[in-house]
């Protein structure tokens, strides 16, 4: 179940879409992490192809960069905005980083771990569960992916 989104979520998703568009020859996924006051902490697009790193998903890069800048691994109070429903790796990482809220655009029926195949972020066995806002600018996010895979 998703919570009601706000206008700031759409604005933040537009920033993530910019990053996805700039992902080059990688799958166009963009992510941005905002602090509790709405300031951008870190931003990235997928870099797997550019780096040769299978873990270089946009979400992982953003969490790493934000934690480095903040000087701490706990990112409580933050909101992760990403154009595509996170996979199990990324969903697990955002739970471990104590991200307070997740905003995502398109659903990922093949690998999604925030409701499509699994629901890692709302698993009651875990000690942290972020708020989830799904489907924000979903059509725009999905179109970007469809165009890439054509």
PDB file of C-alpha atoms in Angstrom:
ATOM      1  CA  UNK A   1       0.000   0.000   0.000  1.00  0.00           C
ATOM      2  CA  UNK A   2       1.284   3.437  -0.910  1.00  0.00           C
ATOM      3  CA  UNK A   3       0.745   6.665   0.966  1.00  0.00           C
ATOM      4  CA  UNK A   4      -0.636   9.788  -0.732  1.00  0.00           C
ATOM      5  CA  UNK A   5       2.081  11.665  -2.570  1.00  0.00           C
ATOM      6  CA  UNK A   6       2.726  15.397  -2.387  1.00  0.00           C
ATOM      7  CA  UNK A   7       3.705  18.009  -4.992  1.00  0.00           C
ATOM      8  CA  UNK A   8       7.293  17.955  -3.688  1.00  0.00           C
ATOM      9  CA  UNK A   9       7.492  14.264  -4.616  1.00  0.00           C
ATOM     10  CA  UNK A  10       6.745  15.108  -8.246  1.00  0.00           C
ATOM     11  CA  UNK A  11       9.363  17.878  -8.257  1.00  0.00           C
ATOM     12  CA  UNK A  12      11.934  15.559  -6.721  1.00  0.00           C
ATOM     13  CA  UNK A  13      11.050  12.840  -9.253  1.00  0.00           C
ATOM     14  CA  UNK A  14      11.672  15.285 -12.102  1.00  0.00           C
ATOM     15  CA  UNK A  15      15.221  15.668 -10.769  1.00  0.00           C
ATOM     16  CA  UNK A  16      15.596  11.865 -10.689  1.00  0.00           C
ATOM     17  CA  UNK A  17      14.297  11.700 -14.278  1.00  0.00           C
ATOM     18  CA  UNK A  18      17.008  14.171 -15.343  1.00  0.00           C
ATOM     19  CA  UNK A  19      19.626  11.843 -13.885  1.00  0.00           C
ATOM     20  CA  UNK A  20      18.059   8.794 -15.513  1.00  0.00           C
ATOM     21  CA  UNK A  21      18.125  10.515 -18.883  1.00  0.00           C
ATOM     22  CA  UNK A  22      21.839  11.211 -18.441  1.00  0.00           C
ATOM     23  CA  UNK A  23      22.681   7.552 -17.617  1.00  0.00           C
ATOM     24  CA  UNK A  24      24.316   7.041 -21.026  1.00  0.00           C
ATOM     25  CA  UNK A  25      24.286   3.454 -22.247  1.00  0.00           C
ATOM     26  CA  UNK A  26      23.085   2.076 -18.911  1.00  0.00           C
ATOM     27  CA  UNK A  27      19.494   1.333 -17.940  1.00  0.00           C
ATOM     28  CA  UNK A  28      18.031   4.808 -17.360  1.00  0.00           C
ATOM     29  CA  UNK A  29      17.417   4.887 -13.622  1.00  0.00           C
ATOM     30  CA  UNK A  30      18.007   8.019 -11.562  1.00  0.00           C
ATOM     31  CA  UNK A  31      17.994   8.489  -7.806  1.00  0.00           C
ATOM     32  CA  UNK A  32      18.247  11.431  -5.417  1.00  0.00           C
ATOM     33  CA  UNK A  33      18.432  11.506  -1.628  1.00  0.00           C
ATOM     34  CA  UNK A  34      16.935  14.471   0.223  1.00  0.00           C
ATOM     35  CA  UNK A  35      17.434  15.355   3.880  1.00  0.00           C
ATOM     36  CA  UNK A  36      14.596  16.143   6.286  1.00  0.00           C
ATOM     37  CA  UNK A  37      14.607  19.802   5.185  1.00  0.00           C
ATOM     38  CA  UNK A  38      14.327  18.866   1.492  1.00  0.00           C
ATOM     39  CA  UNK A  39      17.955  19.578   0.586  1.00  0.00           C
ATOM     40  CA  UNK A  40      19.643  17.315  -1.940  1.00  0.00           C
ATOM     41  CA  UNK A  41      22.242  15.134  -0.225  1.00  0.00           C
ATOM     42  CA  UNK A  42      23.382  13.051  -3.218  1.00  0.00           C
ATOM     43  CA  UNK A  43      22.270  12.159  -6.737  1.00  0.00           C
ATOM     44  CA  UNK A  44      23.210   9.536  -9.321  1.00  0.00           C
ATOM     45  CA  UNK A  45      22.162   7.559 -12.326  1.00  0.00           C
ATOM     46  CA  UNK A  46      23.014   3.923 -12.927  1.00  0.00           C
ATOM     47  CA  UNK A  47      26.759   3.454 -13.519  1.00  0.00           C
ATOM     48  CA  UNK A  48      27.058  -0.325 -13.972  1.00  0.00           C
ATOM     49  CA  UNK A  49      28.206  -0.129 -17.572  1.00  0.00           C
ATOM     50  CA  UNK A  50      30.558   2.793 -16.986  1.00  0.00           C
ATOM     51  CA  UNK A  51      32.169   1.259 -13.896  1.00  0.00           C
ATOM     52  CA  UNK A  52      31.867  -2.453 -14.585  1.00  0.00           C
ATOM     53  CA  UNK A  53      30.404  -2.753 -11.082  1.00  0.00           C
ATOM     54  CA  UNK A  54      27.224  -4.865 -10.821  1.00  0.00           C
ATOM     55  CA  UNK A  55      26.263  -3.027  -7.620  1.00  0.00           C
ATOM     56  CA  UNK A  56      26.467   0.446  -9.195  1.00  0.00           C
ATOM     57  CA  UNK A  57      22.706   0.939  -9.176  1.00  0.00           C
ATOM     58  CA  UNK A  58      21.624   4.568  -8.803  1.00  0.00           C
ATOM     59  CA  UNK A  59      20.202   3.928  -5.333  1.00  0.00           C
ATOM     60  CA  UNK A  60      23.381   2.292  -4.001  1.00  0.00           C
ATOM     61  CA  UNK A  61      25.552   5.097  -5.377  1.00  0.00           C
ATOM     62  CA  UNK A  62      23.331   7.725  -3.767  1.00  0.00           C
ATOM     63  CA  UNK A  63      23.373   5.981  -0.389  1.00  0.00           C
ATOM     64  CA  UNK A  64      27.171   5.620  -0.500  1.00  0.00           C
ATOM     65  CA  UNK A  65      27.733   9.245  -1.498  1.00  0.00           C
ATOM     66  CA  UNK A  66      25.283  10.647   1.033  1.00  0.00           C
ATOM     67  CA  UNK A  67      26.752   8.563   3.868  1.00  0.00           C
ATOM     68  CA  UNK A  68      30.260   9.688   2.940  1.00  0.00           C
ATOM     69  CA  UNK A  69      29.235  13.358   2.859  1.00  0.00           C
ATOM     70  CA  UNK A  70      27.272  13.085   6.097  1.00  0.00           C
ATOM     71  CA  UNK A  71      30.052  11.159   7.814  1.00  0.00           C
ATOM     72  CA  UNK A  72      27.632   8.521   9.054  1.00  0.00           C
ATOM     73  CA  UNK A  73      25.896   5.455   7.683  1.00  0.00           C
ATOM     74  CA  UNK A  74      22.531   6.205   9.291  1.00  0.00           C
ATOM     75  CA  UNK A  75      20.519   8.364   6.918  1.00  0.00           C
ATOM     76  CA  UNK A  76      17.409   8.669   9.081  1.00  0.00           C
ATOM     77  CA  UNK A  77      15.186  11.587   8.224  1.00  0.00           C
ATOM     78  CA  UNK A  78      16.062  11.276   4.546  1.00  0.00           C
ATOM     79  CA  UNK A  79      13.893  10.502   1.526  1.00  0.00           C
ATOM     80  CA  UNK A  80      15.162   8.408  -1.387  1.00  0.00           C
ATOM     81  CA  UNK A  81      13.549   9.256  -4.725  1.00  0.00           C
ATOM     82  CA  UNK A  82      14.131   6.811  -7.598  1.00  0.00           C
ATOM     83  CA  UNK A  83      12.567   6.425 -11.026  1.00  0.00           C
ATOM     84  CA  UNK A  84      12.150   2.635 -10.780  1.00  0.00           C
ATOM     85  CA  UNK A  85      10.977   0.344  -7.988  1.00  0.00           C
ATOM     86  CA  UNK A  86      14.118  -0.823  -6.175  1.00  0.00           C
ATOM     87  CA  UNK A  87      15.450  -4.374  -6.502  1.00  0.00           C
ATOM     88  CA  UNK A  88      16.181  -6.555  -3.461  1.00  0.00           C
ATOM     89  CA  UNK A  89      19.755  -5.243  -3.136  1.00  0.00           C
ATOM     90  CA  UNK A  90      18.670  -1.601  -3.192  1.00  0.00           C
ATOM     91  CA  UNK A  91      15.603  -2.154  -1.004  1.00  0.00           C
ATOM     92  CA  UNK A  92      17.767  -3.924   1.572  1.00  0.00           C
ATOM     93  CA  UNK A  93      20.376  -1.175   1.458  1.00  0.00           C
ATOM     94  CA  UNK A  94      17.866   1.611   2.045  1.00  0.00           C
ATOM     95  CA  UNK A  95      16.420  -0.298   5.006  1.00  0.00           C
ATOM     96  CA  UNK A  96      19.915  -0.809   6.446  1.00  0.00           C
ATOM     97  CA  UNK A  97      20.708   2.899   5.951  1.00  0.00           C
ATOM     98  CA  UNK A  98      17.548   3.797   7.902  1.00  0.00           C
ATOM     99  CA  UNK A  99      16.132   5.926   5.078  1.00  0.00           C
ATOM    100  CA  UNK A 100      12.831   7.321   6.375  1.00  0.00           C
ATOM    101  CA  UNK A 101      10.874   7.458   3.129  1.00  0.00           C
ATOM    102  CA  UNK A 102      11.046   5.982  -0.358  1.00  0.00           C
ATOM    103  CA  UNK A 103       9.433   7.620  -3.384  1.00  0.00           C
ATOM    104  CA  UNK A 104       9.522   5.673  -6.643  1.00  0.00           C
ATOM    105  CA  UNK A 105       8.066   6.036 -10.105  1.00  0.00           C
ATOM    106  CA  UNK A 106       7.629   2.970 -12.303  1.00  0.00           C
ATOM    107  CA  UNK A 107       6.848  -0.489 -10.998  1.00  0.00           C
ATOM    108  CA  UNK A 108       9.326  -3.270 -11.857  1.00  0.00           C
ATOM    109  CA  UNK A 109       7.370  -6.533 -12.204  1.00  0.00           C
ATOM    110  CA  UNK A 110      10.492  -8.639 -12.906  1.00  0.00           C
ATOM    111  CA  UNK A 111      12.772  -7.627 -10.020  1.00  0.00           C
ATOM    112  CA  UNK A 112      10.857  -5.165  -7.835  1.00  0.00           C
ATOM    113  CA  UNK A 113      11.243  -5.577  -4.088  1.00  0.00           C
ATOM    114  CA  UNK A 114       8.814  -2.921  -2.852  1.00  0.00           C
ATOM    115  CA  UNK A 115       5.607  -4.738  -3.682  1.00  0.00           C
ATOM    116  CA  UNK A 116       5.984  -6.338  -7.113  1.00  0.00           C
ATOM    117  CA  UNK A 117       7.820  -9.605  -6.378  1.00  0.00           C
ATOM    118  CA  UNK A 118       8.792  -9.023  -2.773  1.00  0.00           C
ATOM    119  CA  UNK A 119       8.166  -6.303  -0.222  1.00  0.00           C
ATOM    120  CA  UNK A 120      11.479  -5.984   1.569  1.00  0.00           C
ATOM    121  CA  UNK A 121      10.880  -2.471   2.887  1.00  0.00           C
ATOM    122  CA  UNK A 122       7.659  -3.387   4.691  1.00  0.00           C
ATOM    123  CA  UNK A 123       8.732  -6.769   6.048  1.00  0.00           C
ATOM    124  CA  UNK A 124       7.674  -6.724   9.695  1.00  0.00           C
ATOM    125  CA  UNK A 125      10.612  -8.957  10.636  1.00  0.00           C
ATOM    126  CA  UNK A 126      13.012  -6.098   9.933  1.00  0.00           C
ATOM    127  CA  UNK A 127      13.786  -3.383  12.469  1.00  0.00           C
ATOM    128  CA  UNK A 128      13.179  -0.457  10.093  1.00  0.00           C
ATOM    129  CA  UNK A 129      10.368   0.200   7.621  1.00  0.00           C
ATOM    130  CA  UNK A 130      10.363   3.416   5.575  1.00  0.00           C
ATOM    131  CA  UNK A 131       7.201   5.104   4.368  1.00  0.00           C
ATOM    132  CA  UNK A 132       6.583   4.248   0.701  1.00  0.00           C
ATOM    133  CA  UNK A 133       5.138   6.529  -1.973  1.00  0.00           C
ATOM    134  CA  UNK A 134       4.787   4.636  -5.257  1.00  0.00           C
ATOM    135  CA  UNK A 135       3.768   5.539  -8.781  1.00  0.00           C
ATOM    136  CA  UNK A 136       5.046   9.136  -8.737  1.00  0.00           C
ATOM    137  CA  UNK A 137       5.246  10.248 -12.388  1.00  0.00           C
ATOM    138  CA  UNK A 138       5.030   6.530 -13.193  1.00  0.00           C
ATOM    139  CA  UNK A 139       4.096   7.043 -16.851  1.00  0.00           C
ATOM    140  CA  UNK A 140       7.109   9.273 -17.510  1.00  0.00           C
ATOM    141  CA  UNK A 141       9.453   6.926 -15.683  1.00  0.00           C
ATOM    142  CA  UNK A 142       8.107   3.867 -17.507  1.00  0.00           C
ATOM    143  CA  UNK A 143       8.284   5.602 -20.899  1.00  0.00           C
ATOM    144  CA  UNK A 144      11.969   6.321 -20.405  1.00  0.00           C
ATOM    145  CA  UNK A 145      12.604   2.637 -19.751  1.00  0.00           C
ATOM    146  CA  UNK A 146      10.420   1.455 -22.651  1.00  0.00           C
ATOM    147  CA  UNK A 147      12.270   3.763 -25.040  1.00  0.00           C
ATOM    148  CA  UNK A 148      15.640   2.484 -23.810  1.00  0.00           C
ATOM    149  CA  UNK A 149      14.752  -1.168 -24.307  1.00  0.00           C
ATOM    150  CA  UNK A 150      13.290  -0.638 -27.794  1.00  0.00           C
TER     151      UNK A 150
END
